[in-house]
Every structure is written in C-alpha cells, then in structure tokens.
C-alpha cells in the first residue's frame, strides 16, 4: 500500500513539474519580448519622424518619404520590374557567395594545415587584399563582359577574404596537442584534419560566412550598377539617373530586406551545424 502511495505521489510531483517553467527560460522570453518590442518602436519612430520631416524640415527631393517609397515599390511591382530584379540579384549573390565561401574555406584550411605554404603566399594575398575592389569592375567587364559572370566574380571577390581570414584563424586556433594525441593513437593526417581541425574551426568559419553574406549582396548590386540591365543595382542606378529619389530608396530598402533575410538564413544553418557546441543565438 505504501509503495502504491509513493508511486502516486511521485507521479503527481512529476505532473506538477511539467507546469513549472525554468526561471532562466522566463528571463529569456522577457528579454526576447523587450528586444522585439524595442525594434518595432525604433522602426515606427524612424518612419514617423521621416514622414513628418519630409517636405517640412528637408525637401522631399533629397529624402523622399516612406509613403512615396511604398508607392514607388508598388509601381515597380505593377510594371513587372521588382520581382525579376530580386531574382537576378539573389541569383548573383548566391553564386558569388558560394564561389567565394568555398574558395576562402579551402585556402584558409590549406594555410592552417601548412604553415610553410602560409609563409610563402601570405604577402601575395595581403597585396591582393589591398586592391580596392571597385577598381576590379572595369577589368572584369573587359574580361568577362556585362553578363552574370562579372557580377558573380565581383561578389566572390568581396566574400573570399573575410571567409579566408576567419577560416585561417580558426585553423590556427585548434589545439595542436589534441591533434598530436590522435596522431599518436594511429589517426592519419587526413583524419586529424577531418575529425579535429575542421570541426574546431567551424565556429570561425561561420563567423566569416555571416560577415561576408552582406558583402556578396553588396558586390552583386554594385556590379549591376556598373554593368547590367537587370537586378536591384540596375533599378537603383536608373532611378538615380532619373532623379527618382523614392525609386532609389525603394530598391535600397528591398536590398536591405534581402541582406537581413540571407544573414538570418546563414544563422539558422549555423545553429544546426554547431548544435554540438551549444552556440547561443
């Protein structure tokens, strides 16, 4: 009888615990609400002050207004210009980001694994990194024309170095004693790189990826402004040439939303890939 009563009490206690919320979870939820609410307030205040100040404090020609920008974006959509521009820019951004990220990761790992190669090639990479990226666009146009190749390669050029530098730093940050231990236990050099060096460097790699995804978008848009007849950069350029401030701001606003969305997507991938590291997002 006592055993039955004990089991019932334990069951009741466990059931009650299901409804007890960890204080840390409550604090985290409150913090998330405060953050989200503060962001909404900032956006509303910024748009409200912008709308009130446009035409009253500063001429609309220079800053336009949120309502005029929204109207311009609707017109872009109605004219069939906005969606094709978004698709073109996203395609160039994705291809440029992929090319630059893969190249940066591979070169960073090579430098991290082989200090000798790093010492030999370091001054050359520093020299290339010192070149103003915008100066490459005329050369890319000369070599590859005004097609998608120029936009992709320019975006990749902006992505490569942040990813490379972070990957190289992550590879150098790996505990060499740990690599020596698994080598003594019989692991080959390739296994040591695959099972220790690469996983340990992933945190640094994703830091570089999150840093460089806006660069890929910026590179694609800038290249579209110089060479192209599609994409958000082309819309910005055409609107600016026609002194259409609202149209320029509208295309810039869409570009900003794309950058936020792509960065959030990379953060989600990072959270899944680094779940074992308990990375706090």
mmCIF file of C-alpha atoms in Angstrom:
data_model
loop_
_atom_site.group_PDB
_atom_site.id
_atom_site.type_symbol
_atom_site.label_atom_id
_atom_site.label_comp_id
_atom_site.label_asym_id
_atom_site.label_seq_id
_atom_site.Cartn_x
_atom_site.Cartn_y
_atom_site.Cartn_z
ATOM 1 C CA UNK A 1 0.000 0.000 0.000
ATOM 2 C CA UNK A 2 2.820 2.356 0.908
ATOM 3 C CA UNK A 3 4.538 1.557 -2.399
ATOM 4 C CA UNK A 4 1.384 2.491 -4.310
ATOM 5 C CA UNK A 5 1.060 5.756 -2.402
ATOM 6 C CA UNK A 6 4.705 6.558 -3.090
ATOM 7 C CA UNK A 7 4.249 5.889 -6.814
ATOM 8 C CA UNK A 8 1.139 8.080 -6.922
ATOM 9 C CA UNK A 9 2.972 10.887 -5.118
ATOM 10 C CA UNK A 10 5.908 10.632 -7.477
ATOM 11 C CA UNK A 11 3.565 10.721 -10.472
ATOM 12 C CA UNK A 12 1.789 13.774 -9.100
ATOM 13 C CA UNK A 13 5.098 15.505 -8.414
ATOM 14 C CA UNK A 14 6.304 14.813 -11.942
ATOM 15 C CA UNK A 15 2.996 16.071 -13.334
ATOM 16 C CA UNK A 16 3.287 19.279 -11.302
ATOM 17 C CA UNK A 17 6.835 19.795 -12.535
ATOM 18 C CA UNK A 18 5.586 19.810 -16.107
ATOM 19 C CA UNK A 19 3.894 23.143 -15.398
ATOM 20 C CA UNK A 20 6.906 24.702 -13.681
ATOM 21 C CA UNK A 21 8.809 26.998 -16.016
ATOM 22 C CA UNK A 22 12.531 27.375 -15.520
ATOM 23 C CA UNK A 23 13.270 30.966 -14.346
ATOM 24 C CA UNK A 24 16.041 31.241 -16.926
ATOM 25 C CA UNK A 25 13.522 30.448 -19.674
ATOM 26 C CA UNK A 26 11.206 33.149 -18.329
ATOM 27 C CA UNK A 27 14.034 35.675 -18.309
ATOM 28 C CA UNK A 28 14.988 34.726 -21.843
ATOM 29 C CA UNK A 29 11.399 35.110 -23.020
ATOM 30 C CA UNK A 30 11.076 38.514 -21.358
ATOM 31 C CA UNK A 31 14.358 39.614 -22.923
ATOM 32 C CA UNK A 32 13.161 38.455 -26.364
ATOM 33 C CA UNK A 33 9.914 40.393 -25.936
ATOM 34 C CA UNK A 34 11.810 43.526 -24.890
ATOM 35 C CA UNK A 35 14.183 43.209 -27.861
ATOM 36 C CA UNK A 36 11.369 42.629 -30.384
ATOM 37 C CA UNK A 37 9.253 45.426 -28.929
ATOM 38 C CA UNK A 38 12.160 47.875 -28.910
ATOM 39 C CA UNK A 39 12.919 47.111 -32.538
ATOM 40 C CA UNK A 40 9.315 47.724 -33.546
ATOM 41 C CA UNK A 41 9.264 51.016 -31.636
ATOM 42 C CA UNK A 42 12.514 52.162 -33.286
ATOM 43 C CA UNK A 43 11.158 51.327 -36.756
ATOM 44 C CA UNK A 44 7.851 53.108 -36.118
ATOM 45 C CA UNK A 45 9.553 56.196 -34.679
ATOM 46 C CA UNK A 46 12.070 56.359 -37.527
ATOM 47 C CA UNK A 47 9.409 56.064 -40.223
ATOM 48 C CA UNK A 48 7.122 58.502 -38.412
ATOM 49 C CA UNK A 49 9.814 61.158 -37.978
ATOM 50 C CA UNK A 50 10.917 60.632 -41.567
ATOM 51 C CA UNK A 51 7.364 61.109 -42.840
ATOM 52 C CA UNK A 52 6.804 64.202 -40.695
ATOM 53 C CA UNK A 53 10.151 65.769 -41.578
ATOM 54 C CA UNK A 54 9.872 65.145 -45.312
ATOM 55 C CA UNK A 55 8.802 68.355 -47.014
ATOM 56 C CA UNK A 56 8.680 70.237 -43.716
ATOM 57 C CA UNK A 57 12.268 70.155 -42.484
ATOM 58 C CA UNK A 58 14.071 68.710 -45.528
ATOM 59 C CA UNK A 59 12.927 68.931 -49.139
ATOM 60 C CA UNK A 60 11.294 65.720 -50.402
ATOM 61 C CA UNK A 61 13.601 65.790 -53.401
ATOM 62 C CA UNK A 62 16.518 64.820 -51.153
ATOM 63 C CA UNK A 63 14.994 62.260 -48.776
ATOM 64 C CA UNK A 64 11.603 61.395 -50.298
ATOM 65 C CA UNK A 65 9.178 59.895 -47.730
ATOM 66 C CA UNK A 66 8.064 56.428 -46.570
ATOM 67 C CA UNK A 67 4.690 56.766 -48.297
ATOM 68 C CA UNK A 68 6.308 57.858 -51.567
ATOM 69 C CA UNK A 69 8.799 54.992 -51.321
ATOM 70 C CA UNK A 70 5.983 52.485 -50.763
ATOM 71 C CA UNK A 71 4.133 53.896 -53.771
ATOM 72 C CA UNK A 72 7.283 53.624 -55.890
ATOM 73 C CA UNK A 73 7.795 49.986 -54.848
ATOM 74 C CA UNK A 74 4.187 49.209 -55.757
ATOM 75 C CA UNK A 75 4.766 50.810 -59.147
ATOM 76 C CA UNK A 76 7.925 48.730 -59.681
ATOM 77 C CA UNK A 77 5.877 45.632 -58.907
ATOM 78 C CA UNK A 78 2.994 46.656 -61.148
ATOM 79 C CA UNK A 79 5.401 47.322 -64.005
ATOM 80 C CA UNK A 80 6.914 43.861 -63.613
ATOM 81 C CA UNK A 81 10.341 45.229 -62.662
ATOM 82 C CA UNK A 82 10.712 44.360 -58.987
ATOM 83 C CA UNK A 83 10.447 40.570 -58.917
ATOM 84 C CA UNK A 84 12.809 39.910 -61.873
ATOM 85 C CA UNK A 85 15.290 42.321 -60.266
ATOM 86 C CA UNK A 86 15.086 40.448 -56.954
ATOM 87 C CA UNK A 87 15.582 37.079 -58.691
ATOM 88 C CA UNK A 88 18.569 38.359 -60.674
ATOM 89 C CA UNK A 89 20.267 39.869 -57.618
ATOM 90 C CA UNK A 90 19.585 36.819 -55.456
ATOM 91 C CA UNK A 91 20.993 34.502 -58.127
ATOM 92 C CA UNK A 92 24.176 36.532 -58.482
ATOM 93 C CA UNK A 93 24.515 36.849 -54.714
ATOM 94 C CA UNK A 94 24.076 33.129 -54.112
ATOM 95 C CA UNK A 95 26.546 32.120 -56.824
ATOM 96 C CA UNK A 96 29.102 34.720 -55.753
ATOM 97 C CA UNK A 97 28.722 33.800 -52.094
ATOM 98 C CA UNK A 98 29.093 30.098 -52.831
ATOM 99 C CA UNK A 99 32.172 30.585 -55.005
ATOM 100 C CA UNK A 100 33.865 32.997 -52.616
ATOM 101 C CA UNK A 101 32.996 30.970 -49.500
ATOM 102 C CA UNK A 102 34.179 27.624 -50.869
ATOM 103 C CA UNK A 103 37.416 29.143 -52.157
ATOM 104 C CA UNK A 104 38.012 31.037 -48.923
ATOM 105 C CA UNK A 105 37.422 27.961 -46.757
ATOM 106 C CA UNK A 106 39.704 25.762 -48.849
ATOM 107 C CA UNK A 107 42.550 28.285 -48.967
ATOM 108 C CA UNK A 108 42.145 29.045 -45.268
ATOM 109 C CA UNK A 109 42.364 25.362 -44.364
ATOM 110 C CA UNK A 110 45.435 24.901 -46.577
ATOM 111 C CA UNK A 111 47.137 27.815 -44.852
ATOM 112 C CA UNK A 112 46.114 26.484 -41.449
ATOM 113 C CA UNK A 113 47.366 22.965 -42.146
ATOM 114 C CA UNK A 114 50.630 24.030 -43.773
ATOM 115 C CA UNK A 115 52.446 26.940 -42.064
ATOM 116 C CA UNK A 116 55.116 26.764 -44.762
ATOM 117 C CA UNK A 117 52.608 27.487 -47.531
ATOM 118 C CA UNK A 118 51.151 30.275 -45.406
ATOM 119 C CA UNK A 119 54.553 31.915 -45.034
ATOM 120 C CA UNK A 120 55.253 31.690 -48.770
ATOM 121 C CA UNK A 121 51.910 33.003 -50.032
ATOM 122 C CA UNK A 122 50.971 35.423 -47.245
ATOM 123 C CA UNK A 123 52.497 38.582 -48.804
ATOM 124 C CA UNK A 124 50.801 37.852 -52.132
ATOM 125 C CA UNK A 125 47.376 37.546 -50.519
ATOM 126 C CA UNK A 126 47.990 40.688 -48.469
ATOM 127 C CA UNK A 127 48.844 42.507 -51.690
ATOM 128 C CA UNK A 128 45.709 41.280 -53.460
ATOM 129 C CA UNK A 129 43.599 42.178 -50.435
ATOM 130 C CA UNK A 130 44.973 45.731 -50.614
ATOM 131 C CA UNK A 131 43.485 46.281 -54.081
ATOM 132 C CA UNK A 132 40.319 48.436 -53.976
ATOM 133 C CA UNK A 133 37.584 46.053 -55.060
ATOM 134 C CA UNK A 134 35.692 48.639 -57.104
ATOM 135 C CA UNK A 135 38.804 49.046 -59.268
ATOM 136 C CA UNK A 136 38.334 45.456 -60.405
ATOM 137 C CA UNK A 137 34.936 46.058 -62.021
ATOM 138 C CA UNK A 138 36.282 47.701 -65.227
ATOM 139 C CA UNK A 139 38.737 44.826 -65.608
ATOM 140 C CA UNK A 140 36.021 42.236 -65.013
ATOM 141 C CA UNK A 141 33.847 43.960 -67.619
ATOM 142 C CA UNK A 142 36.774 43.921 -70.050
ATOM 143 C CA UNK A 143 37.497 40.237 -69.405
ATOM 144 C CA UNK A 144 34.010 38.770 -68.908
ATOM 145 C CA UNK A 145 31.599 41.295 -70.428
ATOM 146 C CA UNK A 146 28.465 42.656 -68.785
ATOM 147 C CA UNK A 147 26.814 39.289 -68.206
ATOM 148 C CA UNK A 148 26.251 37.434 -64.964
ATOM 149 C CA UNK A 149 29.894 36.334 -64.811
ATOM 150 C CA UNK A 150 31.115 39.814 -63.849
ATOM 151 C CA UNK A 151 28.562 40.158 -61.027
ATOM 152 C CA UNK A 152 29.264 36.684 -59.640
ATOM 153 C CA UNK A 153 33.037 37.076 -59.715
ATOM 154 C CA UNK A 154 32.924 40.523 -58.140
ATOM 155 C CA UNK A 155 30.656 39.258 -55.355
ATOM 156 C CA UNK A 156 33.006 36.299 -54.842
ATOM 157 C CA UNK A 157 35.970 38.679 -54.622
ATOM 158 C CA UNK A 158 34.285 40.506 -51.735
ATOM 159 C CA UNK A 159 33.364 37.263 -49.976
ATOM 160 C CA UNK A 160 36.699 35.468 -50.275
ATOM 161 C CA UNK A 161 38.863 37.378 -47.813
ATOM 162 C CA UNK A 162 36.508 37.529 -44.786
ATOM 163 C CA UNK A 163 35.908 33.781 -45.091
ATOM 164 C CA UNK A 164 39.590 33.033 -45.714
ATOM 165 C CA UNK A 165 40.817 35.129 -42.778
ATOM 166 C CA UNK A 166 38.324 33.596 -40.339
ATOM 167 C CA UNK A 167 38.975 30.050 -41.558
ATOM 168 C CA UNK A 168 42.729 30.551 -41.284
ATOM 169 C CA UNK A 169 42.365 31.985 -37.778
ATOM 170 C CA UNK A 170 40.131 29.070 -36.770
ATOM 171 C CA UNK A 171 42.590 26.522 -38.137
ATOM 172 C CA UNK A 172 45.457 28.135 -36.230
ATOM 173 C CA UNK A 173 43.360 28.259 -33.052
ATOM 174 C CA UNK A 174 42.964 24.460 -32.951
ATOM 175 C CA UNK A 175 44.703 22.753 -30.023
ATOM 176 C CA UNK A 176 47.778 21.200 -31.615
ATOM 177 C CA UNK A 177 48.249 18.906 -28.618
ATOM 178 C CA UNK A 178 44.895 17.323 -29.402
ATOM 179 C CA UNK A 179 45.982 16.695 -32.990
ATOM 180 C CA UNK A 180 49.245 15.177 -31.746
ATOM 181 C CA UNK A 181 47.322 12.886 -29.395
ATOM 182 C CA UNK A 182 45.067 11.429 -32.085
ATOM 183 C CA UNK A 183 48.071 11.098 -34.403
ATOM 184 C CA UNK A 184 49.811 9.044 -31.693
ATOM 185 C CA UNK A 185 46.639 6.940 -31.406
ATOM 186 C CA UNK A 186 47.022 5.988 -35.062
ATOM 187 C CA UNK A 187 44.978 8.617 -36.926
ATOM 188 C CA UNK A 188 46.311 9.683 -40.301
ATOM 189 C CA UNK A 189 46.989 13.315 -41.179
ATOM 190 C CA UNK A 190 43.794 13.475 -43.238
ATOM 191 C CA UNK A 191 41.748 12.013 -40.378
ATOM 192 C CA UNK A 192 43.228 14.554 -37.962
ATOM 193 C CA UNK A 193 42.254 17.371 -40.291
ATOM 194 C CA UNK A 194 38.769 15.983 -40.936
ATOM 195 C CA UNK A 195 37.885 14.968 -37.379
ATOM 196 C CA UNK A 196 39.630 17.652 -35.318
ATOM 197 C CA UNK A 197 40.806 20.663 -37.288
ATOM 198 C CA UNK A 198 37.733 21.210 -39.458
ATOM 199 C CA UNK A 199 35.108 20.803 -36.674
ATOM 200 C CA UNK A 200 37.119 23.027 -34.347
ATOM 201 C CA UNK A 201 37.391 25.743 -36.994
ATOM 202 C CA UNK A 202 33.678 25.712 -37.850
ATOM 203 C CA UNK A 203 32.813 28.445 -35.351
ATOM 204 C CA UNK A 204 35.313 30.750 -37.027
ATOM 205 C CA UNK A 205 34.148 29.683 -40.479
ATOM 206 C CA UNK A 206 30.525 30.563 -39.753
ATOM 207 C CA UNK A 207 31.607 33.890 -38.287
ATOM 208 C CA UNK A 208 33.252 34.622 -41.627
ATOM 209 C CA UNK A 209 30.205 33.431 -43.554
ATOM 210 C CA UNK A 210 27.824 35.666 -41.595
ATOM 211 C CA UNK A 211 30.200 38.580 -42.057
ATOM 212 C CA UNK A 212 30.530 38.023 -45.805
ATOM 213 C CA UNK A 213 26.928 37.358 -46.865
ATOM 214 C CA UNK A 214 26.160 41.107 -46.936
ATOM 215 C CA UNK A 215 29.372 41.592 -48.929
ATOM 216 C CA UNK A 216 28.087 39.151 -51.555
ATOM 217 C CA UNK A 217 24.860 41.124 -51.868
ATOM 218 C CA UNK A 218 26.743 44.439 -51.968
ATOM 219 C CA UNK A 219 29.093 43.091 -54.626
ATOM 220 C CA UNK A 220 26.244 41.917 -56.832
ATOM 221 C CA UNK A 221 24.388 45.229 -56.511
ATOM 222 C CA UNK A 222 27.481 47.355 -57.193
ATOM 223 C CA UNK A 223 28.364 45.277 -60.256
ATOM 224 C CA UNK A 224 24.771 45.654 -61.520
ATOM 225 C CA UNK A 225 25.095 49.429 -61.198
ATOM 226 C CA UNK A 226 28.226 49.419 -63.369
ATOM 227 C CA UNK A 227 27.409 46.644 -65.810
ATOM 228 C CA UNK A 228 23.976 45.229 -66.336
ATOM 229 C CA UNK A 229 20.407 45.761 -67.391
ATOM 230 C CA UNK A 230 18.699 43.875 -64.566
ATOM 231 C CA UNK A 231 18.845 43.457 -60.814
ATOM 232 C CA UNK A 232 18.278 45.785 -57.888
ATOM 233 C CA UNK A 233 21.523 47.639 -58.598
ATOM 234 C CA UNK A 234 20.232 48.459 -62.066
ATOM 235 C CA UNK A 235 16.968 49.766 -60.567
ATOM 236 C CA UNK A 236 18.934 51.948 -58.137
ATOM 237 C CA UNK A 237 21.111 53.304 -60.944
ATOM 238 C CA UNK A 238 18.208 54.030 -63.303
ATOM 239 C CA UNK A 239 16.166 55.685 -60.550
ATOM 240 C CA UNK A 240 19.108 57.849 -59.502
ATOM 241 C CA UNK A 241 19.788 58.885 -63.119
ATOM 242 C CA UNK A 242 16.141 59.957 -63.406
ATOM 243 C CA UNK A 243 16.340 61.859 -60.086
ATOM 244 C CA UNK A 244 13.730 59.484 -58.694
ATOM 245 C CA UNK A 245 14.672 59.559 -55.011
ATOM 246 C CA UNK A 246 11.705 57.425 -53.961
ATOM 247 C CA UNK A 247 12.590 54.751 -56.513
ATOM 248 C CA UNK A 248 16.220 54.677 -55.372
ATOM 249 C CA UNK A 249 15.193 54.367 -51.725
ATOM 250 C CA UNK A 250 12.672 51.659 -52.636
ATOM 251 C CA UNK A 251 15.289 49.496 -54.361
ATOM 252 C CA UNK A 252 17.709 50.097 -51.482
ATOM 253 C CA UNK A 253 15.008 49.089 -48.980
ATOM 254 C CA UNK A 254 14.391 45.804 -50.821
ATOM 255 C CA UNK A 255 18.154 45.175 -50.899
ATOM 256 C CA UNK A 256 18.313 45.729 -47.148
ATOM 257 C CA UNK A 257 15.499 43.236 -46.553
ATOM 258 C CA UNK A 258 17.310 40.668 -48.696
ATOM 259 C CA UNK A 259 20.503 41.182 -46.697
ATOM 260 C CA UNK A 260 18.671 40.664 -43.402
ATOM 261 C CA UNK A 261 16.952 37.558 -44.723
ATOM 262 C CA UNK A 262 20.140 35.989 -46.070
ATOM 263 C CA UNK A 263 22.032 36.703 -42.841
ATOM 264 C CA UNK A 264 19.213 35.113 -40.830
ATOM 265 C CA UNK A 265 19.313 32.059 -43.100
ATOM 266 C CA UNK A 266 23.050 31.617 -42.504
ATOM 267 C CA UNK A 267 22.432 31.979 -38.752
ATOM 268 C CA UNK A 268 19.860 29.170 -38.877
ATOM 269 C CA UNK A 269 22.310 26.924 -40.724
ATOM 270 C CA UNK A 270 24.986 27.790 -38.167
ATOM 271 C CA UNK A 271 22.656 26.905 -35.281
ATOM 272 C CA UNK A 272 22.014 23.459 -36.764
ATOM 273 C CA UNK A 273 25.621 22.798 -37.767
ATOM 274 C CA UNK A 274 27.042 23.894 -34.405
ATOM 275 C CA UNK A 275 24.349 22.467 -32.170
ATOM 276 C CA UNK A 276 27.008 20.316 -30.514
ATOM 277 C CA UNK A 277 28.874 23.456 -29.454
ATOM 278 C CA UNK A 278 25.757 24.886 -27.767
ATOM 279 C CA UNK A 279 26.183 28.155 -29.617
ATOM 280 C CA UNK A 280 23.826 30.725 -28.127
ATOM 281 C CA UNK A 281 21.815 32.679 -30.674
#
